[in-house]
């Protein structure tokens, strides 16, 4: 699971929430962009049997080669979300938000809660169908952190907001 993230926690740091994206909406959001290229490939290659005379054969071979490469790239882009999903975990502690992600290697996005400025929720078509959404955390001086396809996104937003406010008030008391 996410034992490596748990081992990163500092002494006294407590886990508030952890989660990961739901598989179906996470994958379906990315695959819906493949519909137009697939229709284009099927439509274009359906005409190749009609152009197999001598002088058009090199031209047809050229297009088949490039459509084959495009088809292979579409295949790779269709398995990418599955590879990304298996390493994607979200962990919220009383001090920071940690996003564990990666396809081949593992990367960690760590955001201290005291720097959070705004927390937005986006609910798309697939999200609405599955009851998920994307929580976007914006902070000072860093790129936004996205928690994609999380169940109950409004509840997750409230949890993160409460943790950020508690962290900011703790920091204010210390200074």
PDB file of C-alpha atoms in Angstrom:
ATOM      1  CA  UNK A   1       0.000   0.000   0.000  1.00  0.00           C
ATOM      2  CA  UNK A   2       1.621   3.257   1.078  1.00  0.00           C
ATOM      3  CA  UNK A   3       3.979   2.124   3.836  1.00  0.00           C
ATOM      4  CA  UNK A   4       6.749   4.236   2.313  1.00  0.00           C
ATOM      5  CA  UNK A   5       4.674   7.376   2.882  1.00  0.00           C
ATOM      6  CA  UNK A   6       3.910   6.366   6.460  1.00  0.00           C
ATOM      7  CA  UNK A   7       7.637   5.887   7.070  1.00  0.00           C
ATOM      8  CA  UNK A   8       8.190   9.509   5.915  1.00  0.00           C
ATOM      9  CA  UNK A   9       6.085  10.922   8.739  1.00  0.00           C
ATOM     10  CA  UNK A  10       7.907  12.875  11.418  1.00  0.00           C
ATOM     11  CA  UNK A  11       7.636  11.907  15.097  1.00  0.00           C
ATOM     12  CA  UNK A  12       4.391  13.315  16.472  1.00  0.00           C
ATOM     13  CA  UNK A  13       2.880  13.854  13.033  1.00  0.00           C
ATOM     14  CA  UNK A  14      -0.548  12.278  12.857  1.00  0.00           C
ATOM     15  CA  UNK A  15      -2.428  10.875   9.908  1.00  0.00           C
ATOM     16  CA  UNK A  16      -5.757  12.634   9.298  1.00  0.00           C
ATOM     17  CA  UNK A  17      -6.907  11.193   5.971  1.00  0.00           C
ATOM     18  CA  UNK A  18      -5.596   8.904   3.268  1.00  0.00           C
ATOM     19  CA  UNK A  19      -7.080   7.781   0.012  1.00  0.00           C
ATOM     20  CA  UNK A  20      -6.566   7.004  -3.612  1.00  0.00           C
ATOM     21  CA  UNK A  21      -8.506   7.571  -6.803  1.00  0.00           C
ATOM     22  CA  UNK A  22     -11.318   5.233  -7.763  1.00  0.00           C
ATOM     23  CA  UNK A  23     -10.092   3.167 -10.700  1.00  0.00           C
ATOM     24  CA  UNK A  24     -13.001   3.441 -13.148  1.00  0.00           C
ATOM     25  CA  UNK A  25     -13.446   7.232 -13.258  1.00  0.00           C
ATOM     26  CA  UNK A  26      -9.673   7.760 -13.108  1.00  0.00           C
ATOM     27  CA  UNK A  27      -9.122   5.596 -16.195  1.00  0.00           C
ATOM     28  CA  UNK A  28     -12.283   6.599 -18.085  1.00  0.00           C
ATOM     29  CA  UNK A  29     -11.439  10.312 -17.868  1.00  0.00           C
ATOM     30  CA  UNK A  30      -8.201   9.676 -19.722  1.00  0.00           C
ATOM     31  CA  UNK A  31      -9.576   7.193 -22.256  1.00  0.00           C
ATOM     32  CA  UNK A  32     -12.401   9.418 -23.465  1.00  0.00           C
ATOM     33  CA  UNK A  33      -9.814  11.527 -25.305  1.00  0.00           C
ATOM     34  CA  UNK A  34      -8.935   8.522 -27.469  1.00  0.00           C
ATOM     35  CA  UNK A  35     -12.312   8.309 -29.221  1.00  0.00           C
ATOM     36  CA  UNK A  36     -11.565  10.791 -32.025  1.00  0.00           C
ATOM     37  CA  UNK A  37      -8.125   9.350 -32.946  1.00  0.00           C
ATOM     38  CA  UNK A  38      -9.539   5.811 -32.996  1.00  0.00           C
ATOM     39  CA  UNK A  39     -12.413   6.862 -35.276  1.00  0.00           C
ATOM     40  CA  UNK A  40      -9.892   8.642 -37.518  1.00  0.00           C
ATOM     41  CA  UNK A  41      -7.678   5.542 -37.760  1.00  0.00           C
ATOM     42  CA  UNK A  42     -10.588   3.190 -38.483  1.00  0.00           C
ATOM     43  CA  UNK A  43     -12.059   5.529 -41.079  1.00  0.00           C
ATOM     44  CA  UNK A  44      -8.721   6.146 -42.807  1.00  0.00           C
ATOM     45  CA  UNK A  45      -7.563   2.530 -42.906  1.00  0.00           C
ATOM     46  CA  UNK A  46     -10.913   1.294 -44.205  1.00  0.00           C
ATOM     47  CA  UNK A  47     -10.057   2.771 -47.617  1.00  0.00           C
ATOM     48  CA  UNK A  48      -6.695   0.983 -48.005  1.00  0.00           C
ATOM     49  CA  UNK A  49      -8.062  -2.152 -49.761  1.00  0.00           C
ATOM     50  CA  UNK A  50      -9.336   0.045 -52.614  1.00  0.00           C
ATOM     51  CA  UNK A  51      -5.898   1.513 -53.340  1.00  0.00           C
ATOM     52  CA  UNK A  52      -3.685  -1.514 -53.879  1.00  0.00           C
ATOM     53  CA  UNK A  53      -2.731  -0.920 -57.495  1.00  0.00           C
ATOM     54  CA  UNK A  54       0.927  -0.718 -58.459  1.00  0.00           C
ATOM     55  CA  UNK A  55       1.659   2.989 -58.164  1.00  0.00           C
ATOM     56  CA  UNK A  56      -0.414   3.590 -54.997  1.00  0.00           C
ATOM     57  CA  UNK A  57       1.076   0.704 -53.014  1.00  0.00           C
ATOM     58  CA  UNK A  58       4.045   2.740 -51.628  1.00  0.00           C
ATOM     59  CA  UNK A  59       1.648   5.498 -50.616  1.00  0.00           C
ATOM     60  CA  UNK A  60      -0.681   3.031 -48.887  1.00  0.00           C
ATOM     61  CA  UNK A  61       2.293   1.386 -47.148  1.00  0.00           C
ATOM     62  CA  UNK A  62       3.440   4.791 -45.922  1.00  0.00           C
ATOM     63  CA  UNK A  63       0.033   5.555 -44.405  1.00  0.00           C
ATOM     64  CA  UNK A  64      -0.283   2.086 -42.893  1.00  0.00           C
ATOM     65  CA  UNK A  65       3.128   2.545 -41.242  1.00  0.00           C
ATOM     66  CA  UNK A  66       2.191   5.895 -39.717  1.00  0.00           C
ATOM     67  CA  UNK A  67      -1.260   4.733 -38.663  1.00  0.00           C
ATOM     68  CA  UNK A  68       0.406   1.699 -37.100  1.00  0.00           C
ATOM     69  CA  UNK A  69       2.702   3.974 -35.115  1.00  0.00           C
ATOM     70  CA  UNK A  70      -0.266   6.127 -34.117  1.00  0.00           C
ATOM     71  CA  UNK A  71      -2.203   3.002 -33.095  1.00  0.00           C
ATOM     72  CA  UNK A  72       0.728   1.825 -30.962  1.00  0.00           C
ATOM     73  CA  UNK A  73       0.909   5.233 -29.274  1.00  0.00           C
ATOM     74  CA  UNK A  74      -2.832   5.057 -28.594  1.00  0.00           C
ATOM     75  CA  UNK A  75      -2.343   1.639 -27.023  1.00  0.00           C
ATOM     76  CA  UNK A  76       0.410   2.990 -24.777  1.00  0.00           C
ATOM     77  CA  UNK A  77      -1.718   5.965 -23.786  1.00  0.00           C
ATOM     78  CA  UNK A  78      -4.554   3.610 -22.864  1.00  0.00           C
ATOM     79  CA  UNK A  79      -2.443   1.591 -20.401  1.00  0.00           C
ATOM     80  CA  UNK A  80      -0.724   4.666 -18.918  1.00  0.00           C
ATOM     81  CA  UNK A  81      -3.622   5.489 -16.531  1.00  0.00           C
ATOM     82  CA  UNK A  82      -3.563   1.939 -15.149  1.00  0.00           C
ATOM     83  CA  UNK A  83       0.172   2.137 -14.497  1.00  0.00           C
ATOM     84  CA  UNK A  84      -0.202   5.556 -12.885  1.00  0.00           C
ATOM     85  CA  UNK A  85      -3.166   4.487 -10.729  1.00  0.00           C
ATOM     86  CA  UNK A  86      -1.380   1.581  -9.073  1.00  0.00           C
ATOM     87  CA  UNK A  87       1.198   3.939  -7.497  1.00  0.00           C
ATOM     88  CA  UNK A  88      -1.096   6.863  -6.680  1.00  0.00           C
ATOM     89  CA  UNK A  89      -1.921   7.541  -3.018  1.00  0.00           C
ATOM     90  CA  UNK A  90      -2.951  10.663  -1.140  1.00  0.00           C
ATOM     91  CA  UNK A  91      -2.009  11.188   2.505  1.00  0.00           C
ATOM     92  CA  UNK A  92      -3.037  14.138   4.689  1.00  0.00           C
ATOM     93  CA  UNK A  93      -1.371  14.658   8.050  1.00  0.00           C
ATOM     94  CA  UNK A  94      -1.722  17.445  10.568  1.00  0.00           C
ATOM     95  CA  UNK A  95       1.339  19.128   8.978  1.00  0.00           C
ATOM     96  CA  UNK A  96       1.348  18.364   5.249  1.00  0.00           C
ATOM     97  CA  UNK A  97      -0.281  16.839   2.202  1.00  0.00           C
ATOM     98  CA  UNK A  98       1.687  14.047   0.520  1.00  0.00           C
ATOM     99  CA  UNK A  99       0.882  12.744  -2.960  1.00  0.00           C
ATOM    100  CA  UNK A 100       2.691   9.544  -3.957  1.00  0.00           C
ATOM    101  CA  UNK A 101       2.696   8.946  -7.708  1.00  0.00           C
ATOM    102  CA  UNK A 102       4.657   7.500 -10.591  1.00  0.00           C
ATOM    103  CA  UNK A 103       4.580   5.040 -13.455  1.00  0.00           C
ATOM    104  CA  UNK A 104       8.021   3.449 -13.336  1.00  0.00           C
ATOM    105  CA  UNK A 105       9.603   5.375 -10.472  1.00  0.00           C
ATOM    106  CA  UNK A 106       7.909   6.885  -7.445  1.00  0.00           C
ATOM    107  CA  UNK A 107       7.634  10.655  -6.952  1.00  0.00           C
ATOM    108  CA  UNK A 108       6.335  12.505  -3.922  1.00  0.00           C
ATOM    109  CA  UNK A 109       4.610  15.889  -3.959  1.00  0.00           C
ATOM    110  CA  UNK A 110       4.780  17.281  -0.428  1.00  0.00           C
ATOM    111  CA  UNK A 111       2.912  20.447   0.481  1.00  0.00           C
ATOM    112  CA  UNK A 112       3.071  22.048   3.921  1.00  0.00           C
ATOM    113  CA  UNK A 113      -0.466  22.898   5.022  1.00  0.00           C
ATOM    114  CA  UNK A 114       0.504  26.373   6.239  1.00  0.00           C
ATOM    115  CA  UNK A 115       1.077  27.483   2.619  1.00  0.00           C
ATOM    116  CA  UNK A 116      -2.359  26.486   1.314  1.00  0.00           C
ATOM    117  CA  UNK A 117      -4.303  29.442  -0.085  1.00  0.00           C
ATOM    118  CA  UNK A 118      -7.258  27.863  -1.832  1.00  0.00           C
ATOM    119  CA  UNK A 119      -8.908  24.462  -2.225  1.00  0.00           C
ATOM    120  CA  UNK A 120     -11.151  23.897  -5.254  1.00  0.00           C
ATOM    121  CA  UNK A 121     -13.315  20.955  -6.275  1.00  0.00           C
ATOM    122  CA  UNK A 122     -14.030  19.976  -9.887  1.00  0.00           C
ATOM    123  CA  UNK A 123     -16.660  17.361 -10.704  1.00  0.00           C
ATOM    124  CA  UNK A 124     -16.725  16.181 -14.317  1.00  0.00           C
ATOM    125  CA  UNK A 125     -19.124  13.917 -16.180  1.00  0.00           C
ATOM    126  CA  UNK A 126     -17.474  10.646 -15.143  1.00  0.00           C
ATOM    127  CA  UNK A 127     -16.999  11.998 -11.622  1.00  0.00           C
ATOM    128  CA  UNK A 128     -20.686  12.812 -11.301  1.00  0.00           C
ATOM    129  CA  UNK A 129     -21.603   9.299 -12.434  1.00  0.00           C
ATOM    130  CA  UNK A 130     -19.256   7.646  -9.894  1.00  0.00           C
ATOM    131  CA  UNK A 131     -19.593  10.167  -7.038  1.00  0.00           C
ATOM    132  CA  UNK A 132     -15.985  11.323  -7.280  1.00  0.00           C
ATOM    133  CA  UNK A 133     -14.197  14.571  -8.070  1.00  0.00           C
ATOM    134  CA  UNK A 134     -10.858  16.315  -8.289  1.00  0.00           C
ATOM    135  CA  UNK A 135      -9.679  18.373  -5.324  1.00  0.00           C
ATOM    136  CA  UNK A 136      -7.175  21.037  -6.392  1.00  0.00           C
ATOM    137  CA  UNK A 137      -4.986  22.513  -3.656  1.00  0.00           C
ATOM    138  CA  UNK A 138      -3.341  25.832  -4.503  1.00  0.00           C
ATOM    139  CA  UNK A 139      -0.469  27.134  -2.433  1.00  0.00           C
ATOM    140  CA  UNK A 140       2.038  29.964  -2.381  1.00  0.00           C
ATOM    141  CA  UNK A 141       4.879  29.599  -4.876  1.00  0.00           C
ATOM    142  CA  UNK A 142       4.252  26.010  -6.000  1.00  0.00           C
ATOM    143  CA  UNK A 143       2.210  24.345  -8.699  1.00  0.00           C
ATOM    144  CA  UNK A 144      -1.255  23.151  -7.631  1.00  0.00           C
ATOM    145  CA  UNK A 145      -1.606  19.674  -6.145  1.00  0.00           C
ATOM    146  CA  UNK A 146      -4.480  17.639  -7.599  1.00  0.00           C
ATOM    147  CA  UNK A 147      -6.226  14.766  -5.877  1.00  0.00           C
ATOM    148  CA  UNK A 148      -8.000  13.143  -8.809  1.00  0.00           C
ATOM    149  CA  UNK A 149     -11.098  10.938  -8.745  1.00  0.00           C
ATOM    150  CA  UNK A 150     -11.427  10.935  -4.958  1.00  0.00           C
ATOM    151  CA  UNK A 151     -14.726   9.716  -3.488  1.00  0.00           C
ATOM    152  CA  UNK A 152     -16.773  12.412  -1.708  1.00  0.00           C
ATOM    153  CA  UNK A 153     -14.634  15.335  -2.918  1.00  0.00           C
ATOM    154  CA  UNK A 154     -16.551  17.981  -0.956  1.00  0.00           C
ATOM    155  CA  UNK A 155     -15.959  16.073   2.261  1.00  0.00           C
ATOM    156  CA  UNK A 156     -12.253  15.712   1.410  1.00  0.00           C
ATOM    157  CA  UNK A 157     -12.090  19.457   0.736  1.00  0.00           C
ATOM    158  CA  UNK A 158     -13.578  20.178   4.182  1.00  0.00           C
ATOM    159  CA  UNK A 159     -11.095  17.832   5.867  1.00  0.00           C
ATOM    160  CA  UNK A 160      -8.129  19.457   4.103  1.00  0.00           C
ATOM    161  CA  UNK A 161      -9.415  22.962   4.833  1.00  0.00           C
ATOM    162  CA  UNK A 162      -9.860  22.187   8.531  1.00  0.00           C
ATOM    163  CA  UNK A 163      -6.370  20.661   8.713  1.00  0.00           C
ATOM    164  CA  UNK A 164      -4.843  23.688   6.940  1.00  0.00           C
ATOM    165  CA  UNK A 165      -6.590  26.135   9.271  1.00  0.00           C
ATOM    166  CA  UNK A 166      -5.471  24.150  12.314  1.00  0.00           C
ATOM    167  CA  UNK A 167      -1.881  24.133  11.008  1.00  0.00           C
ATOM    168  CA  UNK A 168      -1.934  27.889  10.374  1.00  0.00           C
ATOM    169  CA  UNK A 169      -3.313  28.616  13.847  1.00  0.00           C
ATOM    170  CA  UNK A 170      -0.639  26.372  15.405  1.00  0.00           C
ATOM    171  CA  UNK A 171       2.054  28.252  13.466  1.00  0.00           C
ATOM    172  CA  UNK A 172       0.569  31.601  14.543  1.00  0.00           C
ATOM    173  CA  UNK A 173       0.727  30.559  18.202  1.00  0.00           C
ATOM    174  CA  UNK A 174       4.384  29.565  17.848  1.00  0.00           C
ATOM    175  CA  UNK A 175       5.449  32.932  16.439  1.00  0.00           C
TER     176      UNK A 175
END
